[in-house]
mmCIF file of C-alpha atoms in Angstrom:
data_model
loop_
_atom_site.group_PDB
_atom_site.id
_atom_site.type_symbol
_atom_site.label_atom_id
_atom_site.label_comp_id
_atom_site.label_asym_id
_atom_site.label_seq_id
_atom_site.Cartn_x
_atom_site.Cartn_y
_atom_site.Cartn_z
ATOM 1 C CA MET A 237 106.504 95.082 97.384
ATOM 2 C CA ASN A 238 103.910 94.467 99.864
ATOM 3 C CA ASP A 239 106.304 95.393 102.792
ATOM 4 C CA THR A 240 106.739 98.937 101.139
ATOM 5 C CA LEU A 241 103.410 99.229 101.120
ATOM 6 C CA ASP A 242 102.719 98.355 104.453
ATOM 7 C CA HIS A 243 106.038 100.504 105.534
ATOM 8 C CA ALA A 244 103.743 103.430 103.969
ATOM 9 C CA LEU A 245 100.575 103.133 104.801
ATOM 10 C CA ARG A 246 101.986 102.425 108.362
ATOM 11 C CA GLY A 247 102.916 106.564 108.702
ATOM 12 C CA LEU A 248 99.472 107.371 107.958
ATOM 13 C CA ASP A 249 97.666 105.824 110.673
ATOM 14 C CA PRO A 250 95.108 107.840 112.104
ATOM 15 C CA ALA A 251 95.089 106.109 115.187
ATOM 16 C CA VAL A 252 96.449 108.998 118.179
ATOM 17 C CA THR A 253 96.241 106.720 121.798
ATOM 18 C CA PRO A 254 100.328 106.184 121.613
ATOM 19 C CA ALA A 255 100.802 102.287 121.714
ATOM 20 C CA ASP A 256 103.074 102.326 124.590
ATOM 21 C CA LEU A 257 100.477 103.679 127.056
ATOM 22 C CA ASP A 258 100.779 102.921 130.066
ATOM 23 C CA THR A 259 96.830 102.539 131.178
ATOM 24 C CA SER A 260 98.028 102.026 135.076
ATOM 25 C CA ILE A 261 98.842 105.771 135.083
ATOM 26 C CA ASP A 262 96.337 106.844 132.658
ATOM 27 C CA PRO A 263 93.521 108.935 134.519
ATOM 28 C CA LYS A 264 90.988 108.538 131.878
ATOM 29 C CA ALA A 265 91.938 104.823 131.570
ATOM 30 C CA GLN A 266 92.069 103.883 134.781
ATOM 31 C CA ALA A 267 88.203 105.739 135.461
ATOM 32 C CA LEU A 268 87.133 103.685 132.659
ATOM 33 C CA LEU A 269 88.457 100.439 134.388
ATOM 34 C CA ALA A 270 86.708 101.344 137.587
ATOM 35 C CA ARG A 271 83.319 102.048 136.043
ATOM 36 C CA VAL A 272 83.083 99.002 134.134
ATOM 37 C CA MET A 273 84.300 97.188 136.939
ATOM 38 C CA ALA A 274 81.415 98.782 139.215
ATOM 39 C CA THR A 275 78.639 97.371 136.745
ATOM 40 C CA ASP A 276 77.408 93.983 138.376
ATOM 41 C CA PRO A 277 78.301 91.383 136.084
ATOM 42 C CA MET A 278 75.391 88.997 136.516
ATOM 43 C CA GLY A 279 73.129 92.407 135.697
ATOM 44 C CA ALA A 280 71.533 92.327 132.543
ATOM 45 C CA PRO A 281 73.475 90.290 130.049
ATOM 46 C CA ALA A 282 75.901 91.653 127.485
ATOM 47 C CA ALA A 283 74.425 92.770 124.395
ATOM 48 C CA THR A 284 74.064 89.318 121.750
ATOM 49 C CA THR A 285 74.333 90.129 118.202
ATOM 50 C CA SER A 286 72.761 88.209 116.134
ATOM 51 C CA SER A 287 73.675 88.637 112.154
ATOM 52 C CA PRO A 288 70.994 89.161 109.716
ATOM 53 C CA ARG A 289 71.300 85.866 108.201
ATOM 54 C CA VAL A 290 70.091 84.321 111.584
ATOM 55 C CA LEU A 291 67.232 86.684 112.287
ATOM 56 C CA THR A 292 66.521 85.782 107.993
ATOM 57 C CA ALA A 293 66.455 81.739 108.934
ATOM 58 C CA ARG A 294 64.574 82.202 112.206
ATOM 59 C CA ARG A 295 61.808 84.053 109.870
ATOM 60 C CA LEU A 296 61.823 82.264 107.194
ATOM 61 C CA THR A 297 61.646 78.771 109.793
ATOM 62 C CA VAL A 298 58.404 80.413 111.494
ATOM 63 C CA ALA A 299 56.868 81.143 108.066
ATOM 64 C CA GLY A 300 57.409 77.365 107.010
ATOM 65 C CA GLY A 301 56.865 76.029 110.625
ATOM 66 C CA GLY A 302 53.097 78.045 110.109
ATOM 67 C CA VAL A 303 52.804 77.131 106.136
ATOM 68 C CA ALA A 304 53.218 73.365 107.353
ATOM 69 C CA ALA A 305 50.824 73.878 110.270
ATOM 70 C CA GLY A 306 48.156 75.004 107.940
ATOM 71 C CA ILE A 307 48.142 71.832 105.498
ATOM 72 C CA ALA A 308 48.466 69.614 108.115
ATOM 73 C CA ALA A 309 45.720 71.037 109.182
ATOM 74 C CA ALA A 310 43.919 70.731 105.881
ATOM 75 C CA LEU A 311 44.406 67.663 105.172
ATOM 76 C CA LEU A 312 43.620 66.267 108.831
ATOM 77 C CA LEU A 313 40.731 68.142 110.077
ATOM 78 C CA PRO A 314 39.030 69.001 106.217
ATOM 79 C CA GLY A 315 36.039 69.779 107.863
ATOM 80 C CA VAL A 316 37.107 73.206 109.386
ATOM 81 C CA PHE A 317 37.727 74.031 106.072
ATOM 82 C CA GLY A 318 34.803 73.226 104.500
ATOM 83 C CA GLY A 319 35.677 69.870 103.197
ATOM 84 C CA GLY A 320 34.894 66.349 103.900
ATOM 85 C CA SER A 321 31.448 66.256 102.520
ATOM 86 C CA ALA A 322 31.990 64.805 98.970
ATOM 87 C CA MET A 323 30.675 61.236 100.131
ATOM 88 C CA MET B 192 79.633 80.557 135.413
ATOM 89 C CA ASN B 193 78.703 80.599 139.442
ATOM 90 C CA VAL B 194 78.412 83.414 142.316
ATOM 91 C CA THR B 195 82.406 82.362 143.079
ATOM 92 C CA ASP B 196 83.555 83.719 139.533
ATOM 93 C CA THR B 197 82.785 87.519 140.198
ATOM 94 C CA GLY B 198 85.360 87.426 143.425
ATOM 95 C CA PRO B 199 89.132 88.584 143.360
ATOM 96 C CA PRO B 200 89.992 86.379 140.770
ATOM 97 C CA ARG B 201 87.438 87.228 138.210
ATOM 98 C CA SER B 202 88.197 91.112 138.974
ATOM 99 C CA GLN B 203 91.933 90.611 139.014
ATOM 100 C CA ARG B 204 91.743 88.600 135.691
ATOM 101 C CA PHE B 205 89.775 91.488 134.140
ATOM 102 C CA ALA B 206 92.248 94.316 134.786
ATOM 103 C CA HIS B 207 95.112 92.572 133.589
ATOM 104 C CA LEU B 208 93.156 91.385 130.090
ATOM 105 C CA TYR B 209 92.228 95.957 130.671
ATOM 106 C CA GLU B 210 96.028 96.911 131.346
ATOM 107 C CA GLN B 211 97.139 94.259 128.107
ATOM 108 C CA THR B 212 94.393 95.334 125.396
ATOM 109 C CA TYR B 213 93.443 99.188 126.327
ATOM 110 C CA ALA B 214 95.354 100.772 124.088
ATOM 111 C CA ALA B 215 95.311 98.310 121.142
ATOM 112 C CA LEU B 216 91.679 98.437 121.698
ATOM 113 C CA LEU B 217 91.749 102.466 121.870
ATOM 114 C CA ARG B 218 93.805 102.639 118.559
ATOM 115 C CA PHE B 219 91.556 100.074 116.311
ATOM 116 C CA VAL B 220 88.292 102.564 117.647
ATOM 117 C CA GLU B 221 89.981 105.651 116.747
ATOM 118 C CA ARG B 222 90.812 103.697 113.806
ATOM 119 C CA ARG B 223 86.692 103.988 112.576
ATOM 120 C CA VAL B 224 85.350 106.860 114.231
ATOM 121 C CA PRO B 225 86.639 109.980 115.856
ATOM 122 C CA PRO B 226 88.598 109.990 118.748
ATOM 123 C CA SER B 227 85.594 112.240 120.207
ATOM 124 C CA HIS B 228 83.423 108.738 119.959
ATOM 125 C CA ALA B 229 86.359 106.735 120.721
ATOM 126 C CA GLU B 230 85.969 106.216 124.138
ATOM 127 C CA ASP B 231 82.414 105.811 124.122
ATOM 128 C CA VAL B 232 82.669 102.456 121.492
ATOM 129 C CA VAL B 233 86.000 101.063 124.036
ATOM 130 C CA ALA B 234 83.306 101.152 126.992
ATOM 131 C CA ASP B 235 80.746 99.638 125.175
ATOM 132 C CA VAL B 236 83.386 96.391 124.356
ATOM 133 C CA PHE B 237 84.637 96.338 127.869
ATOM 134 C CA LEU B 238 81.479 96.103 129.192
ATOM 135 C CA VAL B 239 81.006 93.350 126.757
ATOM 136 C CA ALA B 240 83.765 91.268 128.187
ATOM 137 C CA TRP B 241 83.133 92.327 131.893
ATOM 138 C CA ARG B 242 79.688 90.140 131.384
ATOM 139 C CA ARG B 243 81.417 87.588 129.104
ATOM 140 C CA LEU B 244 85.045 86.887 130.337
ATOM 141 C CA ASP B 245 84.671 83.868 130.673
ATOM 142 C CA ASP B 246 84.127 83.324 126.778
ATOM 143 C CA VAL B 247 87.518 85.624 126.857
ATOM 144 C CA PRO B 248 90.491 83.907 125.084
ATOM 145 C CA ARG B 249 93.657 83.711 127.873
ATOM 146 C CA ALA B 250 96.393 83.998 125.399
ATOM 147 C CA ALA B 251 96.754 88.375 124.897
ATOM 148 C CA ASP B 252 96.654 87.967 121.115
ATOM 149 C CA GLU B 253 93.665 86.529 120.637
ATOM 150 C CA ALA B 254 92.160 87.704 123.508
ATOM 151 C CA ARG B 255 92.829 91.532 121.434
ATOM 152 C CA ALA B 256 91.328 90.167 118.848
ATOM 153 C CA TRP B 257 88.496 88.595 119.934
ATOM 154 C CA LEU B 258 87.959 92.382 121.681
ATOM 155 C CA PHE B 259 88.317 94.043 118.227
ATOM 156 C CA GLY B 260 85.362 91.545 116.975
ATOM 157 C CA VAL B 261 83.213 92.687 119.631
ATOM 158 C CA ALA B 262 83.944 96.413 118.630
ATOM 159 C CA HIS B 263 83.338 95.106 115.548
ATOM 160 C CA ARG B 264 80.187 94.231 115.625
ATOM 161 C CA THR B 265 79.435 97.450 117.806
ATOM 162 C CA LEU B 266 80.687 99.323 115.536
ATOM 163 C CA ARG B 267 78.188 97.916 112.961
ATOM 164 C CA ASN B 268 75.202 97.753 114.859
ATOM 165 C CA GLY B 269 75.600 101.928 115.536
ATOM 166 C CA LEU B 270 75.551 102.308 111.587
ATOM 167 C CA ARG B 271 71.521 102.646 110.085
ATOM 168 C CA ALA B 272 70.342 99.473 109.146
ATOM 169 C CA ASP B 273 71.126 99.717 105.430
ATOM 170 C CA GLN B 274 74.466 100.600 106.192
ATOM 171 C CA ARG B 275 74.654 97.179 107.800
ATOM 172 C CA ARG B 276 76.023 95.114 105.419
ATOM 173 C CA GLN B 277 78.648 97.283 103.720
ATOM 174 C CA ALA B 278 82.027 97.060 105.566
ATOM 175 C CA LEU B 279 83.221 100.238 108.099
ATOM 176 C CA THR B 280 85.244 102.663 106.342
ATOM 177 C CA VAL B 281 88.794 103.233 107.876
ATOM 178 C CA ARG B 282 89.857 106.929 108.328
ATOM 179 C CA ILE B 283 93.727 107.400 107.311
ATOM 180 C CA ALA B 284 95.810 110.601 108.928
ATOM 181 C CA ASP B 285 95.859 113.337 106.131
ATOM 182 C CA SER B 286 96.758 115.859 108.565
ATOM 183 C CA ARG B 287 99.947 113.783 109.357
ATOM 184 C CA LEU B 288 100.702 115.360 106.099
ATOM 185 C CA THR B 289 100.777 118.567 106.940
ATOM 186 C CA ASP B 290 102.677 118.509 109.876
ATOM 187 C CA ALA B 291 105.235 116.242 107.912
ATOM 188 C CA ALA B 292 105.659 118.879 105.450
ATOM 189 C CA ALA B 293 106.034 121.814 107.962
ATOM 190 C CA ALA B 294 108.257 119.350 109.239
ATOM 191 C CA GLY B 295 110.463 119.612 106.272
ATOM 192 C CA LEU B 296 110.170 116.479 105.150
ATOM 193 C CA ASP B 297 111.683 115.270 101.922
ATOM 194 C CA PRO B 298 109.011 116.875 99.500
ATOM 195 C CA ASP B 299 108.942 113.937 97.197
ATOM 196 C CA LEU B 300 107.996 111.929 100.368
ATOM 197 C CA VAL B 301 104.995 113.864 101.427
ATOM 198 C CA ALA B 302 104.008 114.030 97.278
ATOM 199 C CA ARG B 303 104.160 109.910 97.827
ATOM 200 C CA ARG B 304 102.257 109.921 100.829
ATOM 201 C CA LEU B 305 98.586 112.003 99.438
ATOM 202 C CA ASP B 306 98.927 110.105 97.038
ATOM 203 C CA LEU B 307 98.592 107.553 99.061
ATOM 204 C CA VAL B 308 96.038 108.696 101.059
ATOM 205 C CA GLN B 309 94.052 109.671 97.583
ATOM 206 C CA ALA B 310 94.730 106.120 96.700
ATOM 207 C CA TRP B 311 92.597 104.961 100.058
ATOM 208 C CA ARG B 312 89.696 107.144 99.877
ATOM 209 C CA ARG B 313 89.319 105.917 96.150
ATOM 210 C CA LEU B 314 88.831 102.577 97.771
ATOM 211 C CA SER B 315 86.126 100.571 98.578
ATOM 212 C CA PRO B 316 85.046 100.328 102.495
ATOM 213 C CA ARG B 317 86.080 96.436 102.583
ATOM 214 C CA HIS B 318 89.685 97.143 101.393
ATOM 215 C CA GLN B 319 89.871 99.532 103.490
ATOM 216 C CA GLU B 320 89.060 97.233 106.468
ATOM 217 C CA THR B 321 91.020 94.529 104.913
ATOM 218 C CA LEU B 322 94.261 96.410 104.622
ATOM 219 C CA ALA B 323 93.371 98.247 108.565
ATOM 220 C CA LEU B 324 93.216 94.843 110.098
ATOM 221 C CA ALA B 325 96.207 93.816 108.707
ATOM 222 C CA VAL B 326 98.727 96.793 108.626
ATOM 223 C CA TRP B 327 97.398 99.014 111.114
ATOM 224 C CA ASP B 328 96.159 96.748 113.926
ATOM 225 C CA GLY B 329 98.036 94.017 113.258
ATOM 226 C CA LEU B 330 96.126 91.058 112.991
ATOM 227 C CA THR B 331 97.361 87.930 111.708
ATOM 228 C CA ALA B 332 95.196 86.411 108.940
ATOM 229 C CA PRO B 333 92.591 84.344 110.859
ATOM 230 C CA GLN B 334 93.009 86.641 113.585
ATOM 231 C CA ALA B 335 91.764 89.223 111.336
ATOM 232 C CA ALA B 336 89.058 86.455 109.514
ATOM 233 C CA ARG B 337 87.909 86.219 112.912
ATOM 234 C CA VAL B 338 86.898 89.956 113.383
ATOM 235 C CA LEU B 339 84.750 90.295 109.831
ATOM 236 C CA GLY B 340 83.466 86.788 110.194
ATOM 237 C CA ILE B 341 84.601 85.028 107.480
ATOM 238 C CA THR B 342 87.490 82.005 106.798
ATOM 239 C CA PRO B 343 91.432 83.069 107.095
ATOM 240 C CA VAL B 344 91.329 81.831 103.221
ATOM 241 C CA ALA B 345 88.856 84.332 102.028
ATOM 242 C CA PHE B 346 90.424 87.089 104.529
ATOM 243 C CA ARG B 347 94.009 86.465 102.101
ATOM 244 C CA LEU B 348 92.062 86.739 99.099
ATOM 245 C CA ARG B 349 90.488 89.672 100.031
ATOM 246 C CA LEU B 350 93.883 90.928 101.634
ATOM 247 C CA ALA B 351 96.055 90.302 98.062
ATOM 248 C CA ARG B 352 93.114 92.382 96.438
ATOM 249 C CA ALA B 353 92.208 95.037 98.375
ATOM 250 C CA ARG B 354 96.658 95.491 97.823
ATOM 251 C CA ARG B 355 96.184 95.376 93.902
ATOM 252 C CA ALA B 356 93.950 97.713 94.148
ATOM 253 C CA LEU B 357 95.376 100.536 96.565
ATOM 254 C CA ARG B 358 98.062 100.105 94.232
ATOM 255 C CA HIS B 359 96.488 100.482 91.345
ATOM 256 C CA HIS B 360 94.584 103.554 92.324
ATOM 257 C CA ALA B 361 98.057 104.561 93.653
ATOM 258 C CA ASP B 362 99.598 104.437 89.946
ATOM 259 C CA ALA B 363 96.400 105.721 88.126
ATOM 260 C CA ALA B 364 96.245 109.384 90.098
ATOM 261 C CA PRO B 365 98.117 112.183 88.640
ATOM 262 C CA ALA B 366 101.376 112.394 90.554
ATOM 263 C CA THR B 367 101.179 115.041 92.970
ATOM 264 C CA THR B 368 103.482 118.221 93.416
ATOM 265 C CA THR B 369 103.916 119.680 96.999
ATOM 266 C CA GLN B 370 103.907 123.573 97.802
ATOM 267 C CA PRO B 371 106.659 124.835 99.496
ATOM 268 C CA VAL B 372 105.997 124.368 103.239
ATOM 269 C CA ALA B 373 103.752 127.985 103.687
ATOM 270 C CA THR B 374 101.750 127.136 101.286
ATOM 271 C CA ALA B 375 101.143 123.396 101.700
ATOM 272 C CA THR B 376 97.553 122.205 101.309
ATOM 273 C CA VAL B 377 96.023 118.933 102.173
ATOM 274 C CA ASP B 378 92.089 117.741 101.046
ATOM 275 C CA SER B 379 90.683 117.340 104.677
ATOM 276 C CA ARG B 380 87.527 116.396 103.822
ATOM 277 C CA SER B 381 85.680 114.089 106.799
ATOM 278 C CA MET B 382 85.400 110.984 105.890
#
């Protein structure tokens, strides 16, 4: 059943480039290859992708760290926050 | 990576990778963006591969899947921020139906394909993406799962649901009848 569906779908593949394209003689492919290899592989670092989840975790870590530092400062240096004079 | 990595063996390895994967990668991208934009995306992906060649798997099939993963992220990064969490819409070749009708193919077959095109358009982008990876891009479940950043089990589950949804939409669609070739029309709304 899946085979029938897959077979029907394969007939509707929107890709227009032939699957058996000979890259070694295709001028566009060769031009792109030359263009890419002309760039310095050590140059600008390749774009790295950070997932939104990683970014969110990083922001939460920074915010949590800030709150923790504030609490620690309030406990250790009460004078800074106007405390410590009850005695 | 050290300086000796940039010598001829590195270039040869990249050229070999390029020859093995260029057509497959271009076809992968053409399924997701108009052909006029595909070359630019492919160039970006190969630039990443050139700079991170040490990260590219040696086996051809795995290298192809690795490149598809980079292309997938490149395409998603090109979407507006509010669209990034959605899956990519995958195109379908509706124009081939007019060619098929014009070529005198069996009208029933053309009608069935029309129904399938309409059913495809009712699929969620996530289901389109899942089916495209399995059927058109020819990836195994573990490879497709890596492209999407999910587990193979989750991919298989998603694929089963996508097939079920496509069948459901195709069955639910009113039966299409094809007109004589001269008047055959296809809904060619852009996706």
